Short mmCIF file of C-alpha atoms in Angstrom, two decimals:
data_model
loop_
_atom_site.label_atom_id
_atom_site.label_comp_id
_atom_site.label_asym_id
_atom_site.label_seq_id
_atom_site.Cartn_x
_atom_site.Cartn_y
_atom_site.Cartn_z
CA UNK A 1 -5.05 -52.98 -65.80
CA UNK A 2 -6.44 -54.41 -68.67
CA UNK A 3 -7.18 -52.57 -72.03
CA UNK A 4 -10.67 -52.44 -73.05
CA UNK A 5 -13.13 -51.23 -76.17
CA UNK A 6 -16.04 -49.99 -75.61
CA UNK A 7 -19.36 -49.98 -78.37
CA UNK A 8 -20.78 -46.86 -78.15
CA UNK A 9 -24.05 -46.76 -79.28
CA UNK A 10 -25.61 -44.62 -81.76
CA UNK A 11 -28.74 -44.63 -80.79
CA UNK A 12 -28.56 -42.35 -77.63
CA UNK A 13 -24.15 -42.49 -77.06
CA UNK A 14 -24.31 -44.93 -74.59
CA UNK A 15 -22.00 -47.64 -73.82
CA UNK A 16 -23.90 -50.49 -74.85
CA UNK A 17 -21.25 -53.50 -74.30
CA UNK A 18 -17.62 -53.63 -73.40
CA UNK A 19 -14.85 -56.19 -74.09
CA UNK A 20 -11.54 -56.60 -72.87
CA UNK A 21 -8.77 -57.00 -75.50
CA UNK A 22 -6.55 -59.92 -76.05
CA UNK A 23 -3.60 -60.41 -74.15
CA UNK A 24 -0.10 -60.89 -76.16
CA UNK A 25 -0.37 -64.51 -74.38
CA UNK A 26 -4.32 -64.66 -75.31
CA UNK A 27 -3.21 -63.91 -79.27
CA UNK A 28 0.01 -66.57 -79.07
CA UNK A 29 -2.33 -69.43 -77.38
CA UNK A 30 -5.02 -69.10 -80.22
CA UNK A 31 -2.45 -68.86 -83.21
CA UNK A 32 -1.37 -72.46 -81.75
CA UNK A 33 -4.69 -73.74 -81.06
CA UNK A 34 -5.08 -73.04 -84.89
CA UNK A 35 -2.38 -74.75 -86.08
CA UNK A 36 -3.13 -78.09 -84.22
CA UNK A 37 -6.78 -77.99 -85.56
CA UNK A 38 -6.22 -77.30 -89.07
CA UNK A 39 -4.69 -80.48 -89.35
CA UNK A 40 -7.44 -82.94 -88.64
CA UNK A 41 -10.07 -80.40 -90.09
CA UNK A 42 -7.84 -80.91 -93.51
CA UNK A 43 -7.84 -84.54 -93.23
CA UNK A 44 -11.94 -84.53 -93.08
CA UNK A 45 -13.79 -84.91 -96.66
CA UNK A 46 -15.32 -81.93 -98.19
CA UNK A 47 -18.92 -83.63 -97.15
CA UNK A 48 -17.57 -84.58 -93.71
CA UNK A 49 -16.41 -80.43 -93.31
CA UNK A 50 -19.84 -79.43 -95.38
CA UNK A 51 -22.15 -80.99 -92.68
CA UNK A 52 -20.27 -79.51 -89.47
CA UNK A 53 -20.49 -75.95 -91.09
CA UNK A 54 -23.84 -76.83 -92.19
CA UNK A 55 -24.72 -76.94 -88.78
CA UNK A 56 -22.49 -73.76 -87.83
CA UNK A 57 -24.79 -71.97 -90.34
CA UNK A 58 -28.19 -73.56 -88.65
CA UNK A 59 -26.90 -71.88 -85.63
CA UNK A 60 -26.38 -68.76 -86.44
CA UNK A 61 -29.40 -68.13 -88.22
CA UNK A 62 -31.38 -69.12 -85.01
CA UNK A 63 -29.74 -66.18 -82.88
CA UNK A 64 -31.81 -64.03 -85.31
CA UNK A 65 -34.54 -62.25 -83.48
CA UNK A 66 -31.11 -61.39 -80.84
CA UNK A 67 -29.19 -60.02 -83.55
CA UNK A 68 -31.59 -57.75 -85.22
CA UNK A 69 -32.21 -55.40 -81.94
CA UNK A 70 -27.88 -55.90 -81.26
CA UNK A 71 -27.22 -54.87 -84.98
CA UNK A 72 -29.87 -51.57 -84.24
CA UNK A 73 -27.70 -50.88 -80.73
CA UNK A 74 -24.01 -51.39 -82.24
CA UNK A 75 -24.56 -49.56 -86.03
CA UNK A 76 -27.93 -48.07 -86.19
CA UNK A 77 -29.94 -50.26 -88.81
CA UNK A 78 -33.53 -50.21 -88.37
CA UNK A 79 -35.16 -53.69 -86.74
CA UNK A 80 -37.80 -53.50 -89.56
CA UNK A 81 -35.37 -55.03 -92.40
CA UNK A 82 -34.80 -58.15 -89.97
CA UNK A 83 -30.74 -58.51 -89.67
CA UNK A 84 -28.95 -60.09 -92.32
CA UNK A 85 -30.28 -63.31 -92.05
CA UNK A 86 -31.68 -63.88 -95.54
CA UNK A 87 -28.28 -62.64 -97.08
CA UNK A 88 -26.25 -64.76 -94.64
CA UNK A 89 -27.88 -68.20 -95.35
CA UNK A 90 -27.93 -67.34 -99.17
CA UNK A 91 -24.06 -67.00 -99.30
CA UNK A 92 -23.38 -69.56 -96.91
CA UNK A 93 -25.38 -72.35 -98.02
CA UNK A 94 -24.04 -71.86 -102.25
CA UNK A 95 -21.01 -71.76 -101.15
CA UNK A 96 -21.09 -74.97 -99.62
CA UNK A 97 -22.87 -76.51 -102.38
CA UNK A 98 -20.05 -75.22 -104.41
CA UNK A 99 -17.36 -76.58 -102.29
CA UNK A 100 -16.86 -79.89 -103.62
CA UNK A 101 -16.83 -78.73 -107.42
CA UNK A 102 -14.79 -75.83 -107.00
CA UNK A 103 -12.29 -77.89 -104.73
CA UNK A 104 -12.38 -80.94 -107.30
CA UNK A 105 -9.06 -81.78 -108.31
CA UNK A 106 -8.35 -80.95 -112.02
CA UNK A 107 -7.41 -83.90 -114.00
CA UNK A 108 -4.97 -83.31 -117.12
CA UNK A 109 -5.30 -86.01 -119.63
CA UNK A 110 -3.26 -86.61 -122.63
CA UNK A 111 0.27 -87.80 -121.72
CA UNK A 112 0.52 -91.43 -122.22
CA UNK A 113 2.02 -93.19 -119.26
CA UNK A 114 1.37 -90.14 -116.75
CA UNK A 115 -1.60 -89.16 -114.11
CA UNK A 116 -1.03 -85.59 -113.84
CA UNK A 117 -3.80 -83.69 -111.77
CA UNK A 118 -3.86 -80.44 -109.54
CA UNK A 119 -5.12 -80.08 -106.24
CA UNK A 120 -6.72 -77.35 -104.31
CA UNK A 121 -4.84 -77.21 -100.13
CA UNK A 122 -5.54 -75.44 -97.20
CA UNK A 123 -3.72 -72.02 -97.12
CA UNK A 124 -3.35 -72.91 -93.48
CA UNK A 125 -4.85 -69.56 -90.95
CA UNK A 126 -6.81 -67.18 -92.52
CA UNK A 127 -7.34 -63.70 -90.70
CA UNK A 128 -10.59 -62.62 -90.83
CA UNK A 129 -11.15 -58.51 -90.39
CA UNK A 130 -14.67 -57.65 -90.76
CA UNK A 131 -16.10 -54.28 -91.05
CA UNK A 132 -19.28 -52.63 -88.91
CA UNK A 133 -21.58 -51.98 -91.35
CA UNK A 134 -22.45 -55.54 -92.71
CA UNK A 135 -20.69 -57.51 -90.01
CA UNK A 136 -22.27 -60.81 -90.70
CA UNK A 137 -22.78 -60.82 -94.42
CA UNK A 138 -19.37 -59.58 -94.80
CA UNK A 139 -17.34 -61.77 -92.46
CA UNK A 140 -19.49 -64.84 -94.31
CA UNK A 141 -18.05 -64.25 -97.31
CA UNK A 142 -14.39 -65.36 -96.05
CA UNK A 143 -15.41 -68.03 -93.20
CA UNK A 144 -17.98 -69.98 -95.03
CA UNK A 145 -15.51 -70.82 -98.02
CA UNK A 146 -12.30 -70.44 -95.53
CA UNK A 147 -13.92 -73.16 -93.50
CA UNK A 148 -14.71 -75.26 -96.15
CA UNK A 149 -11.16 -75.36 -97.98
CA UNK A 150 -9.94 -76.70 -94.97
CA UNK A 151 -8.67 -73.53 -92.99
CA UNK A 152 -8.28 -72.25 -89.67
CA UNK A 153 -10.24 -69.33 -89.47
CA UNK A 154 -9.01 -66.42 -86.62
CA UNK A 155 -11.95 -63.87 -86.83
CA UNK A 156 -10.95 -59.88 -85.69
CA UNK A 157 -14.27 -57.64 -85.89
CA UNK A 158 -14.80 -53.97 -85.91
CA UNK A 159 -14.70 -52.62 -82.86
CA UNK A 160 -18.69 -50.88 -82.87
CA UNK A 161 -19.94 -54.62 -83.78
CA UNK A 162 -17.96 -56.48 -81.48
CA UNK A 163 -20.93 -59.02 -80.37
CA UNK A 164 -21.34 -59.84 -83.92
CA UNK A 165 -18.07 -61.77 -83.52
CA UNK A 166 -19.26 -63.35 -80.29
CA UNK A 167 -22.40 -64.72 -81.95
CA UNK A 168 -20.00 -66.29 -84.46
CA UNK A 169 -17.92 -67.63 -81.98
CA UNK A 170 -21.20 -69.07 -80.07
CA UNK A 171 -22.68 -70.96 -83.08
CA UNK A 172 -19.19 -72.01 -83.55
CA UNK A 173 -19.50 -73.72 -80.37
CA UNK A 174 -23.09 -75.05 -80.79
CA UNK A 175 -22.35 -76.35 -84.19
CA UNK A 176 -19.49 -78.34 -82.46
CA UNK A 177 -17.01 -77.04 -84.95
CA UNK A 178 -13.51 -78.70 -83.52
CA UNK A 179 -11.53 -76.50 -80.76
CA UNK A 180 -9.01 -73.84 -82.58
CA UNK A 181 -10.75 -74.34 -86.17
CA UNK A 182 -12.80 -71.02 -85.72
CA UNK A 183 -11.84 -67.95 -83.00
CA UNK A 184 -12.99 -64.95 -81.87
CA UNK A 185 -10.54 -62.52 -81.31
CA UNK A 186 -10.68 -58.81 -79.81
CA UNK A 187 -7.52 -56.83 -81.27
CA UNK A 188 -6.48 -53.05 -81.06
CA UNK A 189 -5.12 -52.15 -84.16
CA UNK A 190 -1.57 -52.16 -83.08
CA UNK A 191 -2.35 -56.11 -82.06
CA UNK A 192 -3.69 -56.97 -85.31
CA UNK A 193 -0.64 -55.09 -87.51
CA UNK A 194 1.55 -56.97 -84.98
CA UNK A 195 -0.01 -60.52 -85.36
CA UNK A 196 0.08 -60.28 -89.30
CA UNK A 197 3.95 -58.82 -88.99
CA UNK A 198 4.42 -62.32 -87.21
CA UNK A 199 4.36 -64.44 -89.98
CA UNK A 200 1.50 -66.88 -88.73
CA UNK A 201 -1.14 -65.95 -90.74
CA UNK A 202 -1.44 -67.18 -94.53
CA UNK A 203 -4.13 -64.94 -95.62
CA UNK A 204 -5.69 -61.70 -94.78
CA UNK A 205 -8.90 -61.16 -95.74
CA UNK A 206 -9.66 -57.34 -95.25
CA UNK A 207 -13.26 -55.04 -95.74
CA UNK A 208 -12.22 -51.18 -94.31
CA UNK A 209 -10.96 -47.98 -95.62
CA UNK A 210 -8.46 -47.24 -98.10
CA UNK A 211 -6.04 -46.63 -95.46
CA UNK A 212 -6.69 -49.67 -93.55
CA UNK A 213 -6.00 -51.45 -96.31
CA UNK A 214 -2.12 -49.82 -97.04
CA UNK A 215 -1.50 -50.52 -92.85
CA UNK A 216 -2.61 -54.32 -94.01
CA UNK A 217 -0.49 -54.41 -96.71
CA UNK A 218 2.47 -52.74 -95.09
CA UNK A 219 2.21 -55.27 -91.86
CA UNK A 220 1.98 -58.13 -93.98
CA UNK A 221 5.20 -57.14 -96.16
CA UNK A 222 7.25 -59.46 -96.01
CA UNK A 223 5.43 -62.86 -94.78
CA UNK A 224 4.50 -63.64 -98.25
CA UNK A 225 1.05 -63.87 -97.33
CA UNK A 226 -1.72 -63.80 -99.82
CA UNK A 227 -4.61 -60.90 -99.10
CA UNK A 228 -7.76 -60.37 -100.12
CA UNK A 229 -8.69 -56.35 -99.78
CA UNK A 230 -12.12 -54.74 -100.28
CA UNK A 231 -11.72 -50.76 -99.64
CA UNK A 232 -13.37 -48.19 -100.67
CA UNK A 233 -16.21 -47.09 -103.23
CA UNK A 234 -18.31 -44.63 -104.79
CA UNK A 235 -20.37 -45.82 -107.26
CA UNK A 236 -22.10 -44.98 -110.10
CA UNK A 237 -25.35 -45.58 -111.68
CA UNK A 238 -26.08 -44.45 -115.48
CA UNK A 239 -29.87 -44.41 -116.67
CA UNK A 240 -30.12 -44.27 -119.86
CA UNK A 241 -33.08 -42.72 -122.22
CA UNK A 242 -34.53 -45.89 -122.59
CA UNK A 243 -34.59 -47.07 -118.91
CA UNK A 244 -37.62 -48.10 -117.08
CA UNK A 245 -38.04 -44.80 -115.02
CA UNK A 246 -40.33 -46.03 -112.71
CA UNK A 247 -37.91 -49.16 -111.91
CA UNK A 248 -34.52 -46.93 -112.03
CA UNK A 249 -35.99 -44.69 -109.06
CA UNK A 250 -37.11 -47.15 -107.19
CA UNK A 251 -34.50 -49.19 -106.92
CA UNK A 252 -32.15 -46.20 -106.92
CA UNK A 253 -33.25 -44.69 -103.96
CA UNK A 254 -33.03 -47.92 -102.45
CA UNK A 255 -29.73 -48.32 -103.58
CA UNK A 256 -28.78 -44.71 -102.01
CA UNK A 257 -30.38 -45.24 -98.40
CA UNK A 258 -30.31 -48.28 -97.28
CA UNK A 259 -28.68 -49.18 -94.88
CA UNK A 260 -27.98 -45.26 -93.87
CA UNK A 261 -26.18 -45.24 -96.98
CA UNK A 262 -23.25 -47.17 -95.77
CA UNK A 263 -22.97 -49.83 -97.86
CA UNK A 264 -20.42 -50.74 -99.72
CA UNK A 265 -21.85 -50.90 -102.92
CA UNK A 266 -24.61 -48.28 -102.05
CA UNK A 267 -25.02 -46.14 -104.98
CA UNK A 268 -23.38 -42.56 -104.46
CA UNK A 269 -23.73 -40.80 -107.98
CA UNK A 270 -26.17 -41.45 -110.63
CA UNK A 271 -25.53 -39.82 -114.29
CA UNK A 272 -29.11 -40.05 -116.18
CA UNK A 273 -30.03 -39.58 -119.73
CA UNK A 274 -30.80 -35.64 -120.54
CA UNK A 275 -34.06 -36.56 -122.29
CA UNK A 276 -35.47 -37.81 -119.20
CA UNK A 277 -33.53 -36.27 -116.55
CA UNK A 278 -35.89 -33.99 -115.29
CA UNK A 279 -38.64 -37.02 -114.67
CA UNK A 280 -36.05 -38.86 -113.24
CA UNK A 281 -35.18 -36.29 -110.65
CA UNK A 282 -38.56 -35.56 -110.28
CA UNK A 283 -39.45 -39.06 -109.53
CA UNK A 284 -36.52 -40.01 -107.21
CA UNK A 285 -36.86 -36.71 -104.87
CA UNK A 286 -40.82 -38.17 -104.46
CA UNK A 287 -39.56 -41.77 -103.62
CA UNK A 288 -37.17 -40.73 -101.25
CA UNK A 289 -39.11 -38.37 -99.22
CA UNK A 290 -40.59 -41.74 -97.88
CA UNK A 291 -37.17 -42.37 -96.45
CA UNK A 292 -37.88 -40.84 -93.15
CA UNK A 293 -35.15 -41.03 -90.41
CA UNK A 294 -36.17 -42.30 -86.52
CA UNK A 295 -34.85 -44.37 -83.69
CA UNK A 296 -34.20 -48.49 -84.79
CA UNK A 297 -35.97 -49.61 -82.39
CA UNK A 298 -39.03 -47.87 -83.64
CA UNK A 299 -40.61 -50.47 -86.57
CA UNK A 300 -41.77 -48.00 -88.48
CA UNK A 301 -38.18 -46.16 -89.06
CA UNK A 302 -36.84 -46.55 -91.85
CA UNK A 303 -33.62 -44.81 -91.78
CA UNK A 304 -31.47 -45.14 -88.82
CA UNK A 305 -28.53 -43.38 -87.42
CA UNK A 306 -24.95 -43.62 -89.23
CA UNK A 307 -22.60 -45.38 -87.14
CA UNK A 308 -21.05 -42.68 -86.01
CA UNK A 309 -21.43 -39.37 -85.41
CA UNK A 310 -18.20 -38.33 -87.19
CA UNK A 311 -19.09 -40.28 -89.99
CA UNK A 312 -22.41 -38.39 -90.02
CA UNK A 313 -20.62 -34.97 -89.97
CA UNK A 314 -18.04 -36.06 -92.99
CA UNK A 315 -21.57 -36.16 -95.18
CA UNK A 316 -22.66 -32.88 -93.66
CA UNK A 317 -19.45 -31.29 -94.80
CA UNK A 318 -19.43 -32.90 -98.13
CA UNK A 319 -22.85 -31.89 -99.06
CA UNK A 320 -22.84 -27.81 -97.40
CA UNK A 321 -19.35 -27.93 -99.75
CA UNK A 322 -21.71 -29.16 -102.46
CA UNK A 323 -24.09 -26.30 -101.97
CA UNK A 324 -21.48 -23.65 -101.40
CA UNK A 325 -20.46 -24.55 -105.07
CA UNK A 326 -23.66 -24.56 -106.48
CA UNK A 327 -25.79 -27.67 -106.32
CA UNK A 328 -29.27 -27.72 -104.96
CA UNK A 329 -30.42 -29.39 -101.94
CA UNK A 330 -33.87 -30.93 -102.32
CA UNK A 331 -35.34 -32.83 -99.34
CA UNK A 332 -34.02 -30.52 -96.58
CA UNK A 333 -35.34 -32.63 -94.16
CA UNK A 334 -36.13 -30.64 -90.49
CA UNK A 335 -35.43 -33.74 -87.50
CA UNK A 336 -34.45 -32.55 -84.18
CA UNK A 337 -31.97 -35.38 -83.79
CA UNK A 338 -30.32 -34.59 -87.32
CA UNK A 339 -27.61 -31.67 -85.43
CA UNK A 340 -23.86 -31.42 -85.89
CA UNK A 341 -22.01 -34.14 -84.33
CA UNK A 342 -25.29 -36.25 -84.17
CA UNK A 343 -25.19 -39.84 -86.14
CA UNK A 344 -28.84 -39.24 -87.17
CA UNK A 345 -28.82 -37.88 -90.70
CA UNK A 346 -31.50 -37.89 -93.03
CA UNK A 347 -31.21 -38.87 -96.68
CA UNK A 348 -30.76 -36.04 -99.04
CA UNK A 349 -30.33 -35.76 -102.74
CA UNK A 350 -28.30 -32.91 -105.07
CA UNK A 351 -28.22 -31.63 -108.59
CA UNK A 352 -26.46 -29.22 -110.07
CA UNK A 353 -23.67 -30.83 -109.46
CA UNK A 354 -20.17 -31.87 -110.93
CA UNK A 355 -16.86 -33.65 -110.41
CA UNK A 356 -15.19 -30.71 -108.74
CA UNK A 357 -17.21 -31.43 -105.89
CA UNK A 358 -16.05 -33.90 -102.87
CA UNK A 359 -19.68 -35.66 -102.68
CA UNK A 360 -19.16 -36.85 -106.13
CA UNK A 361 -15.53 -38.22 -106.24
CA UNK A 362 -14.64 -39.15 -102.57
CA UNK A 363 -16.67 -41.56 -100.68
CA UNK A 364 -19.67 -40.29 -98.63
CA UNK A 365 -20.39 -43.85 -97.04
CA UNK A 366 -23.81 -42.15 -96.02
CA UNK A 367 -26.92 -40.54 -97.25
CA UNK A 368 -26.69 -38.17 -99.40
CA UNK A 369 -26.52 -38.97 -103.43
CA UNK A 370 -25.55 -36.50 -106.17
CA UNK A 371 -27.72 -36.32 -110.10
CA UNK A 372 -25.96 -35.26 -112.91
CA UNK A 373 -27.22 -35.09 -116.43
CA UNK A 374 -25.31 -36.40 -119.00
CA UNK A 375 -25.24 -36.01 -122.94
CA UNK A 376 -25.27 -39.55 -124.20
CA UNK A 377 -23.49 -42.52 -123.37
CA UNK A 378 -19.61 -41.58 -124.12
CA UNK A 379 -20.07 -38.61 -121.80
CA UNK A 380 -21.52 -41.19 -119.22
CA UNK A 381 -18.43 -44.20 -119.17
CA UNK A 382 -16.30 -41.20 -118.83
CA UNK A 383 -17.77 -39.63 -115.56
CA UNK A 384 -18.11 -43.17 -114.29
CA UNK A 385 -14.61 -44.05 -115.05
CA UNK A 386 -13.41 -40.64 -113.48
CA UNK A 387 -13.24 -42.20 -109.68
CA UNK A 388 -10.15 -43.72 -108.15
CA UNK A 389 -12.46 -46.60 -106.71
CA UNK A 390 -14.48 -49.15 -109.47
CA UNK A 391 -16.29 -51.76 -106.79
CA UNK A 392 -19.69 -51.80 -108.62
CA UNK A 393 -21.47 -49.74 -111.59
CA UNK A 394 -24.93 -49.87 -112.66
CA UNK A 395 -26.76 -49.49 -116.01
CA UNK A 396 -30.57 -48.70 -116.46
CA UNK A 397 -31.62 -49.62 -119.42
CA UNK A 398 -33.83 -52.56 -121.86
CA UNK A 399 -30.85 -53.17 -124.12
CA UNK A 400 -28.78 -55.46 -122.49
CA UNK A 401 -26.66 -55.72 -125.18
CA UNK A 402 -25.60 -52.16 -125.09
CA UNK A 403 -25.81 -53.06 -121.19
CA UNK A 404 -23.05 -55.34 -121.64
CA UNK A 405 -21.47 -53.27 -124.33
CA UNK A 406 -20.99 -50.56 -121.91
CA UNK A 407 -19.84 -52.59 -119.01
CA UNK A 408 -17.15 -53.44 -120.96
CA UNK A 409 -15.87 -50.03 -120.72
CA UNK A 410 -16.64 -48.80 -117.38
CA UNK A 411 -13.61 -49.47 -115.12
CA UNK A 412 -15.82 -51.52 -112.00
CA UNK A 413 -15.43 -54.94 -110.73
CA UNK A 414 -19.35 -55.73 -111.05
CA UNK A 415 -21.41 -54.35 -113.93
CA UNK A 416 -24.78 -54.43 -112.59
CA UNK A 417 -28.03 -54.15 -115.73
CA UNK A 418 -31.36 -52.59 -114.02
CA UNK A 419 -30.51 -53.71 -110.68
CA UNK A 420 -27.77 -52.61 -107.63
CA UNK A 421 -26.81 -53.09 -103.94
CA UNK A 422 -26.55 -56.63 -104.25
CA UNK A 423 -23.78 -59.70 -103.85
CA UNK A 424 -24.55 -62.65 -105.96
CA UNK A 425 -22.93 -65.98 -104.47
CA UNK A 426 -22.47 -67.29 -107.76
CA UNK A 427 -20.11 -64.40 -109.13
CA UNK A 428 -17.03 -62.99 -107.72
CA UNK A 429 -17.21 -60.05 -105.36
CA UNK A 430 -14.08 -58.25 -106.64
CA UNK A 431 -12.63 -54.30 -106.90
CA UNK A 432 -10.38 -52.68 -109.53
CA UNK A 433 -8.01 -49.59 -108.44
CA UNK A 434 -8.16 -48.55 -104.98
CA UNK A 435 -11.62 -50.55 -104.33
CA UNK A 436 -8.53 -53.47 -103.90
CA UNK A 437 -7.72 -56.99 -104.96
CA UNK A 438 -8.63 -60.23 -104.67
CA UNK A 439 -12.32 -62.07 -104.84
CA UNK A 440 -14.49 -63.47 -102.66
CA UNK A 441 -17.67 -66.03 -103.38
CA UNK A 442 -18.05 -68.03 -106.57
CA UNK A 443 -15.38 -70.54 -107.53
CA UNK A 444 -12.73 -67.94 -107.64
CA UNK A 445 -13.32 -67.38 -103.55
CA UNK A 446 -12.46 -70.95 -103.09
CA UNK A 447 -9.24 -70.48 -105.09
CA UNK A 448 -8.35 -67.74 -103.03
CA UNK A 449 -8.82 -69.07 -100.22
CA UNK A 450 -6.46 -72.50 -101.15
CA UNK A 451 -3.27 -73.32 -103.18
CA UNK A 452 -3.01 -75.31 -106.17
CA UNK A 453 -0.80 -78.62 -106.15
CA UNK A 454 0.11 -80.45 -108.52
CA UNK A 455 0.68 -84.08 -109.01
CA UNK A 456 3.16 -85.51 -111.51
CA UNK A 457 3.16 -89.00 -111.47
CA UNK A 458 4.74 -91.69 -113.82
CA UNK A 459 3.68 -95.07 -114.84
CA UNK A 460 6.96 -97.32 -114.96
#
């Protein structure tokens, strides 16, 4: 009998699509196909590669209006905000731009009587493992640039967003992308340790938990095998005394909900100026009262269930801990589908809190955010700094100097001034400390995803 996942909606907990998993044969066959069609795909120029993915991207834009209502069945996000098409083609299409000046060979001048220049090669297979929450904007980040370097891309997706990686697969196809240059594949996780273990993949490029990321690590050991890990986060927002106030909140609470809260660079605690706290808090519990939880399908909802509905209770517990030590609750929100166990959870926001208290050091992945005032800015870097993730960090302010000043200091790999939640092609999407390693997008994605060469040549 043949093992199977199931996606298990959260929208009413039924099983809204099932897949079979891959056979040991299935894996072994597409591992092969890969090899044989990385080779011509590396002999093609970077324009000749640009245009076929060019045309991958074309196609999976047009599946839109069928992946907005799949994205609300599989994870929960509300069919008003329209997929993630606009994110998608924005990543995709720089990073094809970029391809042939990031992939440029560097010339080194200066030696009579030598040409001495380094190239940028295939890596060879790169593993794909895309999380649930952003599956298409997430798994873009490796495959556009993968793709374009000259790889063979094997894609594994999470299972609740399994059809995501079937949409790939199918603009794959249309795009007329060669046979073996891009697959789909449906792994357990005992598949996927196994297949990495093997020695036939040259790069894993991982988005999950903190724990995923140490069974990636530990299956790749020994296969010398580069990785690129993006894990965990919680982070932080400071507004200072001389922020816009109006701007901070709104953006803020945008930064805290969306999306249920489970982004990965959703804001989860926000330090704000004491001068202005109160206003702040004031202002931000108004704004998000307008962040009223529903069904997807329904256009006018705005929040939608969590993925899950274990994920949903981990934010109960963390914010009734929260309470129990103090802090103050201050939408209490009454839904009849927001029960223990349910995924629908509406947003809520605390004060009176500190960093004893889970919601404000350990990842929520959810809504719920905590406000804590803060002295000046010293006191500020510190509670920032005082996480064991640093993904992203935001500063609200009109001194961009002291924006930049401060960055400096906090221990993050993207210093955001007056804005959040948001992945800019041009710049590398990286983490410090247990947020992981590695880069996507910009210039340094393409060198991640390649190997230098170099060429040594002499005139005689």
């Amino acid at each position: 009998m043949t093992d199977t996942v199931k996606i298990i909606s959260p929208i009413d907990g039924s099983t809204y699509a099932e897949r079979p998993l891959a056979s040991g044969a299935e894996i072994n066959a597409s591992v092969t196909r890969a090899k044989a069609a990385r080779l011509g795909w590396g002999e093609l120029t970077i324009a000749e590669r640009g245009k076929i993915v060019s045309h991958f991207v074309d196609a999976l834009l047009s599946m839109n209006d069928e992946i907005v209502p799949e994205l609300a069945w599989q994870m929960g996000r509300p069919i008003r905000f329209g997929g993630e098409k606009r994110g998608v083609e924005e990543r995709a299409r720089y990073m094809i731009d970029l391809a042939a000046e990031a992939l440029a060979p560097a010339e080194k001048t200066g030696k009579e009587g030598f040409t001495r220049y380094i190239t940028r090669e295939p890596l060879g297979t790169v593993m794909v493992i895309a999380p649930w929450n952003y599956p298409f904007l997430t798994a873009v980040n490796s495959i556009i640039p993968g793709l374009m370097a000259g790889n063979a891309i094997l894609l594994k997706h999470a299972s609740q967003t399994l059809l995501a990686g079937e949409r790939f697969a199918a603009a794959a196809r249309q795009a007329g992308l060669p046979e073996g240059i891009f697959q789909n594949l449906v792994l357990g996780h005992a598949d996927t340790e196994k297949l990495i273990a093997s020695g036939a993949i040259d790069h894993i490029n991982f988005t999950g938990s903190v724990e995923g990321g140490r069974r990636i690590e530990q299956a790749a050991a020994g296969t010398f095998a580069t990785l690129g890990l993006e894990l965990g986060g919680k982070d932080p927002a400071y507004v200072r005394e001389d922020a816009d106030v109006a701007n901070a909140v709104e953006n803020l609470v945008d930064g805290s909900f969306f999306n249920s809260g489970q982004s990965c660079c959703g804001v989860e605690r926000i330090y704000v100026h004491a001068s202005i706290h109160d206003d702040f808090v004031a202002r931000f519990i108004d704004n998000a009262k307008g962040w009223t939880l529903g069904n997807p399908l329904d256009a006018d909802t705005i929040v939608g269930p969590m993925a899950r509905g274990s994920f949903a209770d981990h934010v109960r517990q963390q914010t009734e801990e929260a309470v129990r030590g103090g802090a103050t609750r201050h939408l209490n929100s009454k839904h009849a589908l927001d029960k223990s166990g349910s995924p629908y959870l509406a947003p809520e926001v605390l004060t009176g809190v500190n960093h004893q208290m889970s919601v404000m050091r350990e990842e929520s992945f959810g809504p719920v955010v905590g406000i804590m005032k803060v002295a000046d800015d010293a006191e500020a870097v510190t509670l920032m700094n005082d996480s064991p993730y640093g993904l992203t960090a935001s500063i609200w302010t009109q001194d961009l100097d002291m924006a930049a000043k401060l960055g400096a200091k906090i221990e993050t790999g993207t210093v955001f001034a007056n804005r959040c939640d948001y992945l800019d092609p041009a710049l590398v999407w990286t983490g410090v400390k247990d947020t992981g390693k590695g880069g996507g997008l910009s210039e340094i994605g393409y060198a991640n995803l390649s190997q230098p060469k170099s060429f040594h040549l002499k005139r005689v």
